[in-house]
JSON list of N, CA and C in Angstrom, two decimals:
[
{"chain": "S", "resi": 1, "resn": "MET", "atom": "N", "xyz": [89.14, 63.04, 114.23]},
{"chain": "S", "resi": 1, "resn": "MET", "atom": "CA", "xyz": [88.85, 63.06, 114.89]},
{"chain": "S", "resi": 1, "resn": "MET", "atom": "C", "xyz": [87.50, 63.06, 113.97]},
{"chain": "S", "resi": 2, "resn": "GLY", "atom": "N", "xyz": [86.24, 62.12, 114.75]},
{"chain": "S", "resi": 2, "resn": "GLY", "atom": "CA", "xyz": [85.08, 63.36, 113.70]},
{"chain": "S", "resi": 2, "resn": "GLY", "atom": "C", "xyz": [83.81, 63.00, 114.74]},
{"chain": "S", "resi": 3, "resn": "PHE", "atom": "N", "xyz": [82.54, 63.17, 114.08]},
{"chain": "S", "resi": 3, "resn": "PHE", "atom": "CA", "xyz": [81.40, 62.86, 114.88]},
{"chain": "S", "resi": 3, "resn": "PHE", "atom": "C", "xyz": [80.64, 63.29, 113.92]},
{"chain": "S", "resi": 4, "resn": "THR", "atom": "N", "xyz": [79.04, 62.47, 114.95]},
{"chain": "S", "resi": 4, "resn": "THR", "atom": "CA", "xyz": [78.26, 62.33, 114.05]},
{"chain": "S", "resi": 4, "resn": "THR", "atom": "C", "xyz": [77.39, 63.00, 113.60]},
{"chain": "S", "resi": 5, "resn": "ILE", "atom": "N", "xyz": [76.48, 63.87, 112.17]},
{"chain": "S", "resi": 5, "resn": "ILE", "atom": "CA", "xyz": [75.27, 64.12, 112.48]},
{"chain": "S", "resi": 5, "resn": "ILE", "atom": "C", "xyz": [74.08, 63.26, 111.61]},
{"chain": "S", "resi": 6, "resn": "GLY", "atom": "N", "xyz": [73.03, 62.94, 111.64]},
{"chain": "S", "resi": 6, "resn": "GLY", "atom": "CA", "xyz": [72.25, 62.25, 111.01]},
{"chain": "S", "resi": 6, "resn": "GLY", "atom": "C", "xyz": [72.45, 61.20, 110.58]},
{"chain": "S", "resi": 7, "resn": "GLY", "atom": "N", "xyz": [73.39, 60.48, 111.24]},
{"chain": "S", "resi": 7, "resn": "GLY", "atom": "CA", "xyz": [74.06, 59.35, 109.64]},
{"chain": "S", "resi": 7, "resn": "GLY", "atom": "C", "xyz": [74.86, 59.30, 109.27]},
{"chain": "S", "resi": 8, "resn": "ILE", "atom": "N", "xyz": [75.42, 60.68, 108.82]},
{"chain": "S", "resi": 8, "resn": "ILE", "atom": "CA", "xyz": [76.73, 61.09, 108.38]},
{"chain": "S", "resi": 8, "resn": "ILE", "atom": "C", "xyz": [77.30, 61.57, 109.23]},
{"chain": "S", "resi": 9, "resn": "ARG", "atom": "N", "xyz": [78.90, 60.99, 109.00]},
{"chain": "S", "resi": 9, "resn": "ARG", "atom": "CA", "xyz": [79.83, 60.83, 109.52]},
{"chain": "S", "resi": 9, "resn": "ARG", "atom": "C", "xyz": [81.06, 62.13, 109.22]},
{"chain": "S", "resi": 10, "resn": "GLU", "atom": "N", "xyz": [81.23, 62.98, 109.46]},
{"chain": "S", "resi": 10, "resn": "GLU", "atom": "CA", "xyz": [82.05, 64.59, 108.86]},
{"chain": "S", "resi": 10, "resn": "GLU", "atom": "C", "xyz": [83.38, 64.36, 110.19]},
{"chain": "S", "resi": 11, "resn": "MET", "atom": "N", "xyz": [83.79, 64.97, 109.30]},
{"chain": "S", "resi": 11, "resn": "MET", "atom": "CA", "xyz": [85.73, 64.95, 109.51]},
{"chain": "S", "resi": 11, "resn": "MET", "atom": "C", "xyz": [85.98, 66.48, 109.28]},
{"chain": "S", "resi": 12, "resn": "ARG", "atom": "N", "xyz": [86.90, 67.41, 110.85]},
{"chain": "S", "resi": 12, "resn": "ARG", "atom": "CA", "xyz": [86.93, 68.09, 111.17]},
{"chain": "S", "resi": 12, "resn": "ARG", "atom": "C", "xyz": [88.15, 68.18, 110.94]},
{"chain": "S", "resi": 13, "resn": "SER", "atom": "N", "xyz": [88.21, 69.40, 109.85]},
{"chain": "S", "resi": 13, "resn": "SER", "atom": "CA", "xyz": [89.97, 69.77, 109.26]},
{"chain": "S", "resi": 13, "resn": "SER", "atom": "C", "xyz": [90.23, 70.48, 110.39]},
{"chain": "S", "resi": 14, "resn": "GLY", "atom": "N", "xyz": [91.24, 70.31, 110.35]},
{"chain": "S", "resi": 14, "resn": "GLY", "atom": "CA", "xyz": [92.71, 70.52, 111.17]},
{"chain": "S", "resi": 14, "resn": "GLY", "atom": "C", "xyz": [93.69, 70.06, 110.63]},
{"chain": "S", "resi": 15, "resn": "ALA", "atom": "N", "xyz": [94.64, 69.28, 111.55]},
{"chain": "S", "resi": 15, "resn": "ALA", "atom": "CA", "xyz": [96.32, 69.01, 111.66]},
{"chain": "S", "resi": 15, "resn": "ALA", "atom": "C", "xyz": [96.25, 68.53, 113.06]},
{"chain": "S", "resi": 16, "resn": "ARG", "atom": "N", "xyz": [96.37, 66.84, 113.28]},
{"chain": "S", "resi": 16, "resn": "ARG", "atom": "CA", "xyz": [96.62, 66.79, 114.73]},
{"chain": "S", "resi": 16, "resn": "ARG", "atom": "C", "xyz": [98.12, 67.04, 115.02]},
{"chain": "S", "resi": 17, "resn": "ARG", "atom": "N", "xyz": [98.04, 67.41, 116.22]},
{"chain": "S", "resi": 17, "resn": "ARG", "atom": "CA", "xyz": [99.15, 68.01, 116.97]},
{"chain": "S", "resi": 17, "resn": "ARG", "atom": "C", "xyz": [99.65, 66.68, 117.41]},
{"chain": "S", "resi": 18, "resn": "ARG", "atom": "N", "xyz": [101.46, 66.34, 117.42]},
{"chain": "S", "resi": 18, "resn": "ARG", "atom": "CA", "xyz": [102.31, 65.69, 117.48]},
{"chain": "S", "resi": 18, "resn": "ARG", "atom": "C", "xyz": [103.48, 66.41, 118.90]},
{"chain": "S", "resi": 19, "resn": "HIS", "atom": "N", "xyz": [102.99, 67.12, 119.06]},
{"chain": "S", "resi": 19, "resn": "HIS", "atom": "CA", "xyz": [103.54, 67.79, 120.50]},
{"chain": "S", "resi": 19, "resn": "HIS", "atom": "C", "xyz": [102.50, 68.68, 121.26]},
{"chain": "S", "resi": 20, "resn": "ARG", "atom": "N", "xyz": [103.08, 68.88, 123.09]},
{"chain": "S", "resi": 20, "resn": "ARG", "atom": "CA", "xyz": [102.60, 69.32, 123.21]},
{"chain": "S", "resi": 20, "resn": "ARG", "atom": "C", "xyz": [102.25, 71.20, 122.97]},
{"chain": "S", "resi": 21, "resn": "GLY", "atom": "N", "xyz": [101.13, 71.44, 122.68]},
{"chain": "S", "resi": 21, "resn": "GLY", "atom": "CA", "xyz": [101.17, 73.26, 123.00]},
{"chain": "S", "resi": 21, "resn": "GLY", "atom": "C", "xyz": [101.24, 73.80, 124.23]},
{"chain": "S", "resi": 22, "resn": "THR", "atom": "N", "xyz": [101.25, 75.20, 123.91]},
{"chain": "S", "resi": 22, "resn": "THR", "atom": "CA", "xyz": [101.27, 75.95, 125.28]},
{"chain": "S", "resi": 22, "resn": "THR", "atom": "C", "xyz": [99.99, 76.60, 125.78]},
{"chain": "S", "resi": 23, "resn": "ALA", "atom": "N", "xyz": [99.14, 76.11, 126.08]},
{"chain": "S", "resi": 23, "resn": "ALA", "atom": "CA", "xyz": [98.65, 77.28, 127.05]},
{"chain": "S", "resi": 23, "resn": "ALA", "atom": "C", "xyz": [97.29, 78.16, 125.82]},
{"chain": "S", "resi": 24, "resn": "GLY", "atom": "N", "xyz": [97.87, 78.95, 126.00]},
{"chain": "S", "resi": 24, "resn": "GLY", "atom": "CA", "xyz": [98.03, 80.06, 124.47]},
{"chain": "S", "resi": 24, "resn": "GLY", "atom": "C", "xyz": [97.44, 78.73, 123.38]},
{"chain": "S", "resi": 25, "resn": "THR", "atom": "N", "xyz": [98.11, 77.90, 122.74]},
{"chain": "S", "resi": 25, "resn": "THR", "atom": "CA", "xyz": [97.35, 77.09, 121.68]},
{"chain": "S", "resi": 25, "resn": "THR", "atom": "C", "xyz": [96.14, 76.49, 122.01]},
{"chain": "S", "resi": 26, "resn": "ALA", "atom": "N", "xyz": [96.10, 76.15, 122.64]},
{"chain": "S", "resi": 26, "resn": "ALA", "atom": "CA", "xyz": [95.17, 74.98, 122.74]},
{"chain": "S", "resi": 26, "resn": "ALA", "atom": "C", "xyz": [94.05, 76.16, 122.96]},
{"chain": "S", "resi": 27, "resn": "VAL", "atom": "N", "xyz": [93.96, 77.51, 123.84]},
{"chain": "S", "resi": 27, "resn": "VAL", "atom": "CA", "xyz": [93.03, 78.25, 123.60]},
{"chain": "S", "resi": 27, "resn": "VAL", "atom": "C", "xyz": [92.45, 78.25, 122.35]},
{"chain": "S", "resi": 28, "resn": "ALA", "atom": "N", "xyz": [93.35, 79.02, 121.38]},
{"chain": "S", "resi": 28, "resn": "ALA", "atom": "CA", "xyz": [93.09, 79.55, 119.70]},
{"chain": "S", "resi": 28, "resn": "ALA", "atom": "C", "xyz": [92.43, 78.51, 119.42]},
{"chain": "S", "resi": 29, "resn": "GLU", "atom": "N", "xyz": [93.33, 77.57, 119.70]},
{"chain": "S", "resi": 29, "resn": "GLU", "atom": "CA", "xyz": [92.90, 76.35, 118.68]},
{"chain": "S", "resi": 29, "resn": "GLU", "atom": "C", "xyz": [90.68, 75.77, 119.10]},
{"chain": "S", "resi": 30, "resn": "TYR", "atom": "N", "xyz": [90.25, 76.68, 120.31]},
{"chain": "S", "resi": 30, "resn": "TYR", "atom": "CA", "xyz": [89.52, 75.91, 121.17]},
{"chain": "S", "resi": 30, "resn": "TYR", "atom": "C", "xyz": [88.12, 77.22, 120.43]},
{"chain": "S", "resi": 31, "resn": "THR", "atom": "N", "xyz": [88.74, 78.04, 119.87]},
{"chain": "S", "resi": 31, "resn": "THR", "atom": "CA", "xyz": [88.39, 78.97, 119.88]},
{"chain": "S", "resi": 31, "resn": "THR", "atom": "C", "xyz": [87.61, 79.31, 118.63]},
{"chain": "S", "resi": 32, "resn": "GLY", "atom": "N", "xyz": [88.49, 78.95, 117.77]},
{"chain": "S", "resi": 32, "resn": "GLY", "atom": "CA", "xyz": [88.92, 79.78, 116.54]},
{"chain": "S", "resi": 32, "resn": "GLY", "atom": "C", "xyz": [88.35, 77.96, 115.96]},
{"chain": "S", "resi": 33, "resn": "LEU", "atom": "N", "xyz": [89.15, 76.80, 116.03]},
{"chain": "S", "resi": 33, "resn": "LEU", "atom": "CA", "xyz": [89.36, 75.59, 114.89]},
{"chain": "S", "resi": 33, "resn": "LEU", "atom": "C", "xyz": [87.64, 75.40, 114.94]},
{"chain": "S", "resi": 34, "resn": "TRP", "atom": "N", "xyz": [86.99, 74.86, 116.63]},
{"chain": "S", "resi": 34, "resn": "TRP", "atom": "CA", "xyz": [86.19, 74.35, 117.04]},
{"chain": "S", "resi": 34, "resn": "TRP", "atom": "C", "xyz": [85.12, 74.81, 117.65]},
{"chain": "S", "resi": 35, "resn": "GLY", "atom": "N", "xyz": [85.43, 76.46, 118.19]},
{"chain": "S", "resi": 35, "resn": "GLY", "atom": "CA", "xyz": [84.08, 77.33, 117.63]},
{"chain": "S", "resi": 35, "resn": "GLY", "atom": "C", "xyz": [83.79, 77.33, 119.67]},
{"chain": "S", "resi": 36, "resn": "TRP", "atom": "N", "xyz": [84.30, 76.81, 120.54]},
{"chain": "S", "resi": 36, "resn": "TRP", "atom": "CA", "xyz": [84.25, 76.75, 121.74]},
{"chain": "S", "resi": 36, "resn": "TRP", "atom": "C", "xyz": [84.19, 78.51, 122.68]},
{"chain": "S", "resi": 37, "resn": "ALA", "atom": "N", "xyz": [83.56, 78.11, 123.35]},
{"chain": "S", "resi": 37, "resn": "ALA", "atom": "CA", "xyz": [83.73, 79.35, 124.16]},
{"chain": "S", "resi": 37, "resn": "ALA", "atom": "C", "xyz": [84.16, 79.20, 125.38]},
{"chain": "S", "resi": 38, "resn": "VAL", "atom": "N", "xyz": [85.71, 79.49, 125.80]},
{"chain": "S", "resi": 38, "resn": "VAL", "atom": "CA", "xyz": [86.15, 79.28, 126.92]},
{"chain": "S", "resi": 38, "resn": "VAL", "atom": "C", "xyz": [86.93, 80.84, 128.05]},
{"chain": "S", "resi": 39, "resn": "THR", "atom": "N", "xyz": [86.47, 80.42, 129.04]},
{"chain": "S", "resi": 39, "resn": "THR", "atom": "CA", "xyz": [86.67, 81.08, 129.85]},
{"chain": "S", "resi": 39, "resn": "THR", "atom": "C", "xyz": [87.98, 80.86, 131.17]},
{"chain": "S", "resi": 40, "resn": "PRO", "atom": "N", "xyz": [88.42, 81.56, 131.38]},
{"chain": "S", "resi": 40, "resn": "PRO", "atom": "CA", "xyz": [90.32, 81.26, 132.51]},
{"chain": "S", "resi": 40, "resn": "PRO", "atom": "C", "xyz": [88.86, 81.11, 134.20]},
{"chain": "S", "resi": 41, "resn": "GLY", "atom": "N", "xyz": [89.70, 79.91, 134.23]},
{"chain": "S", "resi": 41, "resn": "GLY", "atom": "CA", "xyz": [89.27, 78.73, 135.68]},
{"chain": "S", "resi": 41, "resn": "GLY", "atom": "C", "xyz": [89.78, 79.32, 136.27]},
{"chain": "S", "resi": 42, "resn": "ALA", "atom": "N", "xyz": [89.72, 78.90, 137.76]},
{"chain": "S", "resi": 42, "resn": "ALA", "atom": "CA", "xyz": [90.37, 78.85, 139.02]},
{"chain": "S", "resi": 42, "resn": "ALA", "atom": "C", "xyz": [91.45, 77.22, 139.21]},
{"chain": "S", "resi": 43, "resn": "ARG", "atom": "N", "xyz": [92.26, 77.08, 140.00]},
{"chain": "S", "resi": 43, "resn": "ARG", "atom": "CA", "xyz": [92.67, 75.95, 140.13]},
{"chain": "S", "resi": 43, "resn": "ARG", "atom": "C", "xyz": [92.58, 75.03, 141.29]},
{"chain": "S", "resi": 44, "resn": "ALA", "atom": "N", "xyz": [93.32, 74.27, 141.36]},
{"chain": "S", "resi": 44, "resn": "ALA", "atom": "CA", "xyz": [93.21, 73.88, 142.74]},
{"chain": "S", "resi": 44, "resn": "ALA", "atom": "C", "xyz": [94.75, 73.84, 142.84]},
{"chain": "S", "resi": 45, "resn": "GLU", "atom": "N", "xyz": [95.48, 74.90, 144.33]},
{"chain": "S", "resi": 45, "resn": "GLU", "atom": "CA", "xyz": [97.10, 74.03, 144.34]},
{"chain": "S", "resi": 45, "resn": "GLU", "atom": "C", "xyz": [96.60, 73.64, 146.08]},
{"chain": "S", "resi": 46, "resn": "ALA", "atom": "N", "xyz": [97.70, 72.85, 146.89]},
{"chain": "S", "resi": 46, "resn": "ALA", "atom": "CA", "xyz": [97.66, 72.42, 147.28]},
{"chain": "S", "resi": 46, "resn": "ALA", "atom": "C", "xyz": [97.18, 71.67, 147.90]},
{"chain": "S", "resi": 47, "resn": "GLY", "atom": "N", "xyz": [95.88, 71.62, 147.86]},
{"chain": "S", "resi": 47, "resn": "GLY", "atom": "CA", "xyz": [94.59, 71.50, 148.35]},
{"chain": "S", "resi": 47, "resn": "GLY", "atom": "C", "xyz": [93.80, 72.24, 148.44]},
{"chain": "S", "resi": 48, "resn": "ALA", "atom": "N", "xyz": [94.17, 73.87, 148.64]},
{"chain": "S", "resi": 48, "resn": "ALA", "atom": "CA", "xyz": [92.59, 74.76, 148.11]},
{"chain": "S", "resi": 48, "resn": "ALA", "atom": "C", "xyz": [92.65, 75.18, 147.01]},
{"chain": "S", "resi": 49, "resn": "CYS", "atom": "N", "xyz": [91.76, 76.19, 146.39]},
{"chain": "S", "resi": 49, "resn": "CYS", "atom": "CA", "xyz": [91.32, 76.66, 145.61]},
{"chain": "S", "resi": 49, "resn": "CYS", "atom": "C", "xyz": [92.45, 78.04, 145.13]},
{"chain": "S", "resi": 50, "resn": "SER", "atom": "N", "xyz": [93.14, 78.20, 143.79]},
{"chain": "S", "resi": 50, "resn": "SER", "atom": "CA", "xyz": [94.20, 79.64, 144.36]},
{"chain": "S", "resi": 50, "resn": "SER", "atom": "C", "xyz": [92.55, 80.54, 144.51]},
{"chain": "S", "resi": 51, "resn": "CYS", "atom": "N", "xyz": [91.08, 80.62, 144.29]},
{"chain": "S", "resi": 51, "resn": "CYS", "atom": "CA", "xyz": [90.43, 81.71, 143.71]},
{"chain": "S", "resi": 51, "resn": "CYS", "atom": "C", "xyz": [91.16, 82.15, 145.02]},
{"chain": "S", "resi": 52, "resn": "GLY", "atom": "N", "xyz": [91.21, 81.89, 146.51]},
{"chain": "S", "resi": 52, "resn": "GLY", "atom": "CA", "xyz": [91.40, 82.46, 147.37]},
{"chain": "S", "resi": 52, "resn": "GLY", "atom": "C", "xyz": [90.24, 82.50, 148.60]},
{"chain": "S", "resi": 53, "resn": "ALA", "atom": "N", "xyz": [89.07, 81.68, 148.46]},
{"chain": "S", "resi": 53, "resn": "ALA", "atom": "CA", "xyz": [88.28, 81.92, 149.25]},
{"chain": "S", "resi": 53, "resn": "ALA", "atom": "C", "xyz": [88.70, 80.44, 149.97]},
{"chain": "S", "resi": 54, "resn": "PRO", "atom": "N", "xyz": [88.37, 80.76, 151.56]},
{"chain": "S", "resi": 54, "resn": "PRO", "atom": "CA", "xyz": [89.09, 79.81, 152.73]},
{"chain": "S", "resi": 54, "resn": "PRO", "atom": "C", "xyz": [88.01, 78.00, 152.47]},
{"chain": "S", "resi": 55, "resn": "ALA", "atom": "N", "xyz": [87.12, 78.29, 152.42]},
{"chain": "S", "resi": 55, "resn": "ALA", "atom": "CA", "xyz": [86.04, 77.64, 152.11]},
{"chain": "S", "resi": 55, "resn": "ALA", "atom": "C", "xyz": [85.50, 77.62, 150.77]},
{"chain": "S", "resi": 56, "resn": "CYS", "atom": "N", "xyz": [85.90, 77.30, 149.96]},
{"chain": "S", "resi": 56, "resn": "CYS", "atom": "CA", "xyz": [85.31, 77.25, 148.35]},
{"chain": "S", "resi": 56, "resn": "CYS", "atom": "C", "xyz": [84.77, 75.86, 148.42]},
{"chain": "S", "resi": 57, "resn": "PRO", "atom": "N", "xyz": [83.57, 75.52, 147.71]},
{"chain": "S", "resi": 57, "resn": "PRO", "atom": "CA", "xyz": [82.97, 74.94, 148.12]},
{"chain": "S", "resi": 57, "resn": "PRO", "atom": "C", "xyz": [83.16, 73.74, 146.80]},
{"chain": "S", "resi": 58, "resn": "ALA", "atom": "N", "xyz": [83.77, 74.12, 145.68]},
{"chain": "S", "resi": 58, "resn": "ALA", "atom": "CA", "xyz": [84.49, 73.89, 144.49]},
{"chain": "S", "resi": 58, "resn": "ALA", "atom": "C", "xyz": [86.02, 73.93, 144.20]},
{"chain": "S", "resi": 59, "resn": "PRO", "atom": "N", "xyz": [86.92, 73.74, 144.82]},
{"chain": "S", "resi": 59, "resn": "PRO", "atom": "CA", "xyz": [88.71, 74.27, 145.00]},
{"chain": "S", "resi": 59, "resn": "PRO", "atom": "C", "xyz": [88.41, 73.84, 143.09]},
{"chain": "S", "resi": 60, "resn": "GLY", "atom": "N", "xyz": [89.17, 74.12, 142.54]},
{"chain": "S", "resi": 60, "resn": "GLY", "atom": "CA", "xyz": [89.74, 74.40, 141.15]},
{"chain": "S", "resi": 60, "resn": "GLY", "atom": "C", "xyz": [88.73, 74.20, 140.55]},
{"chain": "S", "resi": 61, "resn": "ALA", "atom": "N", "xyz": [87.75, 74.54, 140.68]},
{"chain": "S", "resi": 61, "resn": "ALA", "atom": "CA", "xyz": [86.06, 73.50, 139.10]},
{"chain": "S", "resi": 61, "resn": "ALA", "atom": "C", "xyz": [85.19, 74.71, 138.99]},
{"chain": "S", "resi": 62, "resn": "HIS", "atom": "N", "xyz": [85.25, 76.39, 138.98]},
{"chain": "S", "resi": 62, "resn": "HIS", "atom": "CA", "xyz": [85.11, 77.27, 139.10]},
{"chain": "S", "resi": 62, "resn": "HIS", "atom": "C", "xyz": [85.83, 77.98, 137.92]},
{"chain": "S", "resi": 63, "resn": "PRO", "atom": "N", "xyz": [84.88, 78.56, 137.04]},
{"chain": "S", "resi": 63, "resn": "PRO", "atom": "CA", "xyz": [84.89, 80.32, 136.70]},
{"chain": "S", "resi": 63, "resn": "PRO", "atom": "C", "xyz": [85.51, 81.36, 137.42]},
{"chain": "S", "resi": 64, "resn": "LEU", "atom": "N", "xyz": [86.56, 82.00, 137.12]},
{"chain": "S", "resi": 64, "resn": "LEU", "atom": "CA", "xyz": [87.05, 83.38, 137.73]},
{"chain": "S", "resi": 64, "resn": "LEU", "atom": "C", "xyz": [85.79, 84.30, 137.53]}
]
């Protein structure tokens, strides 16, 4: 996967995965290799939010 900066195509270092890793593997990749900040988030479970708020305005779409 590449990205363009100022018309020059740069390639990211790192091997492509051939299998699905664990959630921990994905977190480690995003924080280490790509430099992305990661925060735990709520999940949508059976039409409700895992945060526990009965009238959550954004079920499964916000950080914890």
